[in-house]
């Protein structure tokens, strides 16, 4: 069963192309994480899929229907980025009001407890910390027992303890058969929660698959520290074709390719030629963050 299927989504804001043909597929009881740099198009994708905005072109099917239809609205939950609420409303009241709109809500007190908010129920929304407001928004998104939940950066600004509570809740939703589409800038979060990851850049999908699929392959890398600014050209000549060398930060070096005895010998002899001892030498497989940075670049996005 498919919870969400999107085909060829495009969306422009004036001359800015936010989405340029995005396809997504989310099975029931699956967790799909959208990753991408600032401005990549994640929020636009979520808002279109949640029925909050129409695409310029392309189609979305949510639980078998149009996401803006009345029948679907009652079956989905949405936690928008930044949240927001009437500033004077108390946390407990707010959740109870949202729960009252659902046919079979979860127990609001139980949910407040699970999210570590049971001591904050009488506090006005504006007096909650940013992380508490986020957790209340998450509680509001799931209290109606949705079949599909949209979470836009659900743990942004949360401390590690609060983040782990949210992760446990998302894992529990998945076990209960709820599908989750989330966006995040935390690779650790995507690896901990997601069955599948979609990386978006400039409004296009640049990679998709499970975290294990995206980091698979015999591509390895060796990292080490040494004097900054060493000439990599002699090392490139010593290594066979197919290796990539770089100084990722001053004094931090990376050699990508199969790290076998011949490659190790080439690297250590290059260091010896320059009278340098490599420090903190580590061989490791690429992480999701490495894959992400290789695909989307290392420069800052505004
Ligand atoms: P972030 O990680 O910063 O939340 P994002 O991946 O969610 O970014 P979007 O918010 O979807 O990105 O924005 C995609 C692009 O569309 C950006 O260039 C953004 O500036 C632009 N954009 C989004 N909303 C509007 C709007 N209402 N008016 C004009 N441009 C917009």
CSV table of C-alpha atoms and ligand atoms in Angstrom, one decimal:
chain,number,residue,atom,x,y,z
A,1,UNK,CA,0.0,0.0,0.0
A,2,UNK,CA,1.3,3.4,-1.0
A,3,UNK,CA,0.7,6.3,1.5
A,4,UNK,CA,1.9,9.0,-0.8
A,5,UNK,CA,2.9,9.2,-4.4
A,6,UNK,CA,4.1,12.4,-6.2
A,7,UNK,CA,5.0,12.7,-9.8
A,8,UNK,CA,6.8,15.5,-11.6
A,9,UNK,CA,6.1,18.3,-9.0
A,10,UNK,CA,7.1,21.7,-10.2
A,11,UNK,CA,6.6,25.0,-8.4
A,12,UNK,CA,8.0,28.5,-9.0
A,13,UNK,CA,7.8,31.6,-6.9
A,14,UNK,CA,8.1,34.5,-9.5
A,15,UNK,CA,11.5,33.9,-11.2
A,16,UNK,CA,12.6,31.3,-8.5
A,17,UNK,CA,12.2,27.7,-9.4
A,18,UNK,CA,11.6,25.9,-6.1
A,19,UNK,CA,10.7,22.5,-7.6
A,20,UNK,CA,11.7,21.2,-10.9
A,21,UNK,CA,10.1,17.7,-11.4
A,22,UNK,CA,10.2,16.0,-8.0
A,23,UNK,CA,9.0,12.4,-7.7
A,24,UNK,CA,8.4,10.7,-4.4
A,25,UNK,CA,7.0,7.4,-3.2
A,26,UNK,CA,6.2,6.6,0.4
A,27,UNK,CA,4.8,3.2,1.4
A,28,UNK,CA,2.4,2.8,4.4
A,29,UNK,CA,4.3,2.4,7.6
A,30,UNK,CA,7.4,3.8,6.0
A,31,UNK,CA,9.5,6.8,7.1
A,32,UNK,CA,10.9,8.9,4.2
A,33,UNK,CA,13.4,11.7,5.0
A,34,UNK,CA,13.9,14.6,2.7
A,35,UNK,CA,17.4,16.0,2.9
A,36,UNK,CA,18.8,19.0,1.1
A,37,UNK,CA,20.5,22.4,1.6
A,38,UNK,CA,18.7,25.5,2.6
A,39,UNK,CA,16.4,26.6,-0.2
A,40,UNK,CA,16.5,23.1,-1.9
A,41,UNK,CA,12.7,22.8,-2.0
A,42,UNK,CA,12.0,20.5,1.0
A,43,UNK,CA,9.3,22.7,2.6
A,44,UNK,CA,7.7,23.4,-0.7
A,45,UNK,CA,7.5,19.6,-1.4
A,46,UNK,CA,6.0,19.0,2.0
A,47,UNK,CA,3.4,21.8,1.7
A,48,UNK,CA,2.3,20.5,-1.7
A,49,UNK,CA,2.1,16.9,-0.5
A,50,UNK,CA,0.2,17.9,2.6
A,51,UNK,CA,-2.4,19.7,0.4
A,52,UNK,CA,-1.4,23.2,1.7
A,53,UNK,CA,-0.3,24.4,-1.7
A,54,UNK,CA,-0.9,23.5,-5.3
A,55,UNK,CA,2.0,22.6,-7.6
A,56,UNK,CA,2.3,24.4,-10.9
A,57,UNK,CA,2.5,21.0,-12.6
A,58,UNK,CA,2.7,17.4,-11.5
A,59,UNK,CA,0.4,15.3,-9.4
A,60,UNK,CA,0.1,14.1,-5.8
A,61,UNK,CA,-1.9,11.2,-4.4
A,62,UNK,CA,-2.2,10.9,-0.6
A,63,UNK,CA,-3.9,7.8,0.8
A,64,UNK,CA,-5.3,7.3,-2.7
A,65,UNK,CA,-6.9,10.8,-3.1
A,66,UNK,CA,-6.1,14.5,-3.7
A,67,UNK,CA,-4.3,15.8,-0.5
A,68,UNK,CA,-6.6,18.9,-0.3
A,69,UNK,CA,-9.8,16.8,-0.2
A,70,UNK,CA,-11.9,16.8,3.0
A,71,UNK,CA,-11.7,13.0,3.3
A,72,UNK,CA,-7.9,13.1,3.3
A,73,UNK,CA,-7.5,16.1,5.7
A,74,UNK,CA,-8.9,14.1,8.6
A,75,UNK,CA,-6.4,11.3,8.0
A,76,UNK,CA,-3.2,13.2,7.9
A,77,UNK,CA,-1.3,15.2,10.5
A,78,UNK,CA,1.0,18.2,9.7
A,79,UNK,CA,3.8,19.8,11.8
A,80,UNK,CA,4.8,22.9,9.8
A,81,UNK,CA,8.3,24.4,10.1
A,82,UNK,CA,8.3,27.1,12.8
A,83,UNK,CA,4.8,26.0,14.1
A,84,UNK,CA,2.9,28.9,15.7
A,85,UNK,CA,-0.2,29.2,17.8
A,86,UNK,CA,-2.3,31.8,19.7
A,87,UNK,CA,0.3,33.1,22.2
A,88,UNK,CA,-1.9,33.0,25.3
A,89,UNK,CA,-3.2,29.4,24.8
A,90,UNK,CA,-2.1,26.9,27.4
A,91,UNK,CA,-0.2,23.9,26.1
A,92,UNK,CA,-2.7,21.4,27.5
A,93,UNK,CA,-5.8,23.3,26.2
A,94,UNK,CA,-4.3,23.6,22.8
A,95,UNK,CA,-3.7,19.8,22.5
A,96,UNK,CA,-7.2,19.1,23.9
A,97,UNK,CA,-8.8,21.4,21.3
A,98,UNK,CA,-7.0,19.7,18.5
A,99,UNK,CA,-7.8,16.3,19.9
A,100,UNK,CA,-11.5,17.2,20.1
A,101,UNK,CA,-11.6,17.7,16.3
A,102,UNK,CA,-10.6,14.0,15.7
A,103,UNK,CA,-12.9,11.0,15.7
A,104,UNK,CA,-10.6,8.7,17.6
A,105,UNK,CA,-7.9,10.9,19.2
A,106,UNK,CA,-5.0,9.6,21.3
A,107,UNK,CA,-5.1,10.5,25.0
A,108,UNK,CA,-3.7,14.1,25.2
A,109,UNK,CA,-2.3,13.5,28.7
A,110,UNK,CA,-0.5,10.4,27.6
A,111,UNK,CA,1.0,12.2,24.6
A,112,UNK,CA,2.1,15.2,26.7
A,113,UNK,CA,3.8,12.7,29.0
A,114,UNK,CA,5.5,10.8,26.2
A,115,UNK,CA,6.9,14.2,24.8
A,116,UNK,CA,8.1,15.3,28.3
A,117,UNK,CA,5.5,18.1,28.5
A,118,UNK,CA,3.3,16.9,31.3
A,119,UNK,CA,4.7,19.5,33.7
A,120,UNK,CA,4.1,22.3,31.2
A,121,UNK,CA,0.3,21.9,30.5
A,122,UNK,CA,-0.8,25.1,32.2
A,123,UNK,CA,2.0,27.3,30.6
A,124,UNK,CA,0.9,29.7,27.9
A,125,UNK,CA,2.3,28.9,24.4
A,126,UNK,CA,4.4,32.1,24.3
A,127,UNK,CA,6.2,31.1,27.6
A,128,UNK,CA,7.2,27.6,26.3
A,129,UNK,CA,10.8,27.3,25.1
A,130,UNK,CA,11.4,26.8,21.4
A,131,UNK,CA,12.0,23.1,21.9
A,132,UNK,CA,8.8,22.7,24.0
A,133,UNK,CA,6.7,24.6,21.3
A,134,UNK,CA,8.1,22.2,18.7
A,135,UNK,CA,7.1,19.2,20.8
A,136,UNK,CA,3.6,20.6,21.3
A,137,UNK,CA,3.3,21.1,17.6
A,138,UNK,CA,4.3,17.5,17.1
A,139,UNK,CA,1.8,16.4,19.6
A,140,UNK,CA,-0.9,18.3,17.7
A,141,UNK,CA,0.1,16.7,14.5
A,142,UNK,CA,-0.3,13.1,15.8
A,143,UNK,CA,-3.1,13.4,18.4
A,144,UNK,CA,-5.7,12.7,15.8
A,145,UNK,CA,-4.2,9.2,15.0
A,146,UNK,CA,-3.3,10.2,11.4
A,147,UNK,CA,-2.3,7.5,8.9
A,148,UNK,CA,0.3,9.8,7.4
A,149,UNK,CA,2.2,12.6,9.1
A,150,UNK,CA,4.2,15.4,7.6
A,151,UNK,CA,7.0,16.7,9.9
A,152,UNK,CA,9.0,19.7,8.6
A,153,UNK,CA,12.3,19.8,10.6
A,154,UNK,CA,10.6,18.2,13.7
A,155,UNK,CA,13.7,18.4,16.0
A,156,UNK,CA,15.1,21.8,14.9
A,157,UNK,CA,16.4,23.6,17.9
A,158,UNK,CA,15.8,20.7,20.3
A,159,UNK,CA,18.3,19.6,22.9
A,160,UNK,CA,19.5,15.9,22.5
A,161,UNK,CA,17.2,14.6,25.3
A,162,UNK,CA,14.1,16.1,23.5
A,163,UNK,CA,15.3,14.9,20.2
A,164,UNK,CA,15.5,11.4,21.4
A,165,UNK,CA,11.9,11.6,22.8
A,166,UNK,CA,10.8,12.7,19.3
A,167,UNK,CA,12.7,9.9,17.7
A,168,UNK,CA,11.1,7.4,20.0
A,169,UNK,CA,7.7,8.7,19.1
A,170,UNK,CA,8.4,8.6,15.3
A,171,UNK,CA,9.6,5.0,15.7
A,172,UNK,CA,6.4,4.1,17.7
A,173,UNK,CA,4.2,5.7,15.0
A,174,UNK,CA,6.0,3.6,12.3
A,175,UNK,CA,5.5,0.4,14.4
A,176,UNK,CA,1.8,1.4,14.5
A,177,UNK,CA,1.6,1.5,10.7
A,178,UNK,CA,1.7,5.3,10.3
A,179,UNK,CA,3.7,6.7,7.3
A,180,UNK,CA,5.9,9.6,8.0
A,181,UNK,CA,7.4,12.2,5.6
A,182,UNK,CA,10.0,14.3,7.4
A,183,UNK,CA,12.6,16.9,6.5
A,184,UNK,CA,15.8,17.3,8.4
A,185,UNK,CA,19.3,18.7,8.3
A,186,UNK,CA,20.5,16.1,10.7
A,187,UNK,CA,22.1,13.1,9.0
A,188,UNK,CA,22.0,11.2,12.3
A,189,UNK,CA,18.3,11.8,12.4
A,190,UNK,CA,17.8,10.5,8.9
A,191,UNK,CA,19.9,7.4,9.6
A,192,UNK,CA,18.1,6.7,12.9
A,193,UNK,CA,14.6,7.1,11.6
A,194,UNK,CA,14.3,6.8,7.8
A,195,UNK,CA,13.6,3.6,5.7
A,196,UNK,CA,14.4,5.8,2.7
A,197,UNK,CA,16.1,9.1,2.1
A,198,UNK,CA,15.6,11.5,-0.8
A,199,UNK,CA,18.2,14.1,-1.3
A,200,UNK,CA,16.9,17.3,-3.1
A,201,UNK,CA,19.0,20.0,-4.5
A,202,UNK,CA,17.9,23.0,-6.6
A,203,UNK,CA,14.4,21.6,-6.7
A,204,UNK,CA,15.5,18.2,-8.1
A,205,UNK,CA,16.0,14.8,-6.6
A,206,UNK,CA,19.7,14.0,-6.8
A,207,UNK,CA,19.7,10.7,-4.9
A,208,UNK,CA,17.3,8.3,-3.2
A,209,UNK,CA,17.5,5.0,-1.5
A,210,UNK,CA,17.8,3.5,2.0
A,211,UNK,CA,20.7,5.0,4.1
A,212,UNK,CA,22.5,1.6,3.6
A,213,UNK,CA,22.0,1.7,-0.2
A,214,UNK,CA,23.3,5.3,-0.4
A,215,UNK,CA,26.4,4.6,1.5
A,216,UNK,CA,27.1,1.1,0.0
A,217,UNK,CA,29.9,0.2,-2.4
A,218,UNK,CA,33.5,-0.5,-2.0
A,219,UNK,CA,34.3,3.3,-2.0
A,220,UNK,CA,36.4,3.9,1.0
A,221,UNK,CA,38.4,6.8,2.2
A,222,UNK,CA,41.5,7.5,4.3
A,223,UNK,CA,41.7,10.7,6.3
A,224,UNK,CA,44.6,12.1,8.1
A,225,UNK,CA,46.0,15.3,9.5
A,226,UNK,CA,49.3,16.8,8.3
A,227,UNK,CA,51.0,20.1,7.6
A,228,UNK,CA,48.6,22.5,5.8
A,229,UNK,CA,49.1,23.2,2.1
A,230,UNK,CA,51.0,20.1,1.0
A,231,UNK,CA,51.2,19.6,-2.7
A,232,UNK,CA,48.9,16.7,-3.7
A,233,UNK,CA,50.1,16.4,-7.2
A,234,UNK,CA,53.0,13.9,-6.4
A,235,UNK,CA,50.5,11.8,-4.5
A,236,UNK,CA,48.1,11.7,-7.4
A,237,UNK,CA,51.0,10.5,-9.6
A,238,UNK,CA,51.9,7.7,-7.1
A,239,UNK,CA,48.3,6.5,-6.8
A,240,UNK,CA,46.7,4.4,-9.6
A,241,UNK,CA,43.8,5.9,-11.7
A,242,UNK,CA,40.5,6.1,-9.9
A,243,UNK,CA,41.7,7.8,-6.7
A,244,UNK,CA,40.6,11.3,-5.6
A,245,UNK,CA,42.8,13.3,-3.2
A,246,UNK,CA,41.9,16.6,-1.5
A,247,UNK,CA,42.7,18.9,1.4
A,248,UNK,CA,39.2,19.3,2.8
A,249,UNK,CA,40.2,21.9,5.5
A,250,UNK,CA,43.7,23.3,6.1
A,251,UNK,CA,45.8,20.4,7.3
A,252,UNK,CA,43.0,17.8,6.8
A,253,UNK,CA,43.6,15.4,3.9
A,254,UNK,CA,41.3,12.9,2.3
A,255,UNK,CA,42.1,10.1,-0.2
A,256,UNK,CA,39.0,8.4,-1.8
A,257,UNK,CA,39.2,5.0,-3.4
A,258,UNK,CA,40.1,1.5,-2.4
A,259,UNK,CA,42.4,1.7,0.6
A,260,UNK,CA,44.6,-1.4,0.0
A,261,UNK,CA,48.2,-1.9,0.9
A,262,UNK,CA,49.5,-0.3,-2.4
A,263,UNK,CA,47.5,2.8,-1.7
A,264,UNK,CA,48.6,3.0,1.9
A,265,UNK,CA,52.2,2.6,0.8
A,266,UNK,CA,51.8,5.4,-1.8
A,267,UNK,CA,50.4,7.8,0.8
A,268,UNK,CA,53.0,7.1,3.5
A,269,UNK,CA,55.9,7.4,0.9
A,270,UNK,CA,54.4,10.8,-0.2
A,271,UNK,CA,54.4,11.9,3.4
A,272,UNK,CA,58.0,10.6,3.9
A,273,UNK,CA,59.2,12.5,0.7
A,274,UNK,CA,58.0,15.7,2.4
A,275,UNK,CA,59.4,14.9,5.8
A,276,UNK,CA,55.9,14.8,7.3
A,277,UNK,CA,54.3,12.3,9.7
A,278,UNK,CA,50.6,11.8,9.0
A,279,UNK,CA,48.6,12.0,12.2
A,280,UNK,CA,45.2,10.7,13.2
A,281,UNK,CA,45.1,8.3,10.2
A,282,UNK,CA,41.7,6.7,9.8
A,283,UNK,CA,40.1,4.5,7.1
A,284,UNK,CA,36.4,4.6,6.9
A,285,UNK,CA,33.4,4.0,4.7
A,286,UNK,CA,31.5,6.9,3.5
A,287,UNK,CA,28.7,8.1,5.8
A,288,UNK,CA,25.4,9.6,4.8
A,289,UNK,CA,26.9,13.0,5.4
A,290,UNK,CA,29.8,12.3,3.0
A,291,UNK,CA,27.3,11.2,0.3
A,292,UNK,CA,25.2,14.3,1.0
A,293,UNK,CA,28.1,16.7,0.8
A,294,UNK,CA,29.6,15.1,-2.3
A,295,UNK,CA,26.2,15.4,-4.0
A,296,UNK,CA,25.2,18.9,-2.8
A,297,UNK,CA,28.7,20.5,-2.4
A,298,UNK,CA,30.5,21.9,0.6
A,299,UNK,CA,29.9,25.6,0.0
A,300,UNK,CA,27.4,27.5,2.1
A,301,UNK,CA,23.9,28.1,0.7
A,302,UNK,CA,22.1,31.2,1.6
B,1,LIG,P1,15.3,25.2,4.3
B,1,LIG,O1,16.2,24.0,4.5
B,1,LIG,O2,16.0,26.5,4.5
B,1,LIG,O3,14.0,25.2,5.1
B,1,LIG,P2,13.8,24.3,1.9
B,1,LIG,O4,14.6,23.2,1.3
B,1,LIG,O5,12.7,23.9,2.8
B,1,LIG,O6,14.8,25.2,2.7
B,1,LIG,P3,11.9,25.9,0.4
B,1,LIG,O7,11.4,26.6,1.6
B,1,LIG,O8,11.0,24.9,-0.2
B,1,LIG,O9,13.4,25.3,0.7
B,1,LIG,O10,12.3,27.0,-0.6
B,1,LIG,C1,12.7,26.6,-2.0
B,1,LIG,C2,13.0,27.9,-2.7
B,1,LIG,O11,11.8,28.7,-2.9
B,1,LIG,C3,14.0,28.9,-2.0
B,1,LIG,O12,14.8,29.5,-3.0
B,1,LIG,C4,13.0,29.9,-1.4
B,1,LIG,O13,13.7,31.1,-1.2
B,1,LIG,C5,11.9,30.0,-2.4
B,1,LIG,N1,10.6,30.3,-1.7
B,1,LIG,C6,10.0,29.5,-0.8
B,1,LIG,N2,8.8,30.1,-0.4
B,1,LIG,C7,8.7,31.3,-1.1
B,1,LIG,C8,7.7,32.3,-1.2
B,1,LIG,N3,6.6,32.3,-0.5
B,1,LIG,N4,8.0,33.4,-2.0
B,1,LIG,C9,9.1,33.4,-2.8
B,1,LIG,N5,10.1,32.5,-2.7
B,1,LIG,C10,9.9,31.4,-2.0
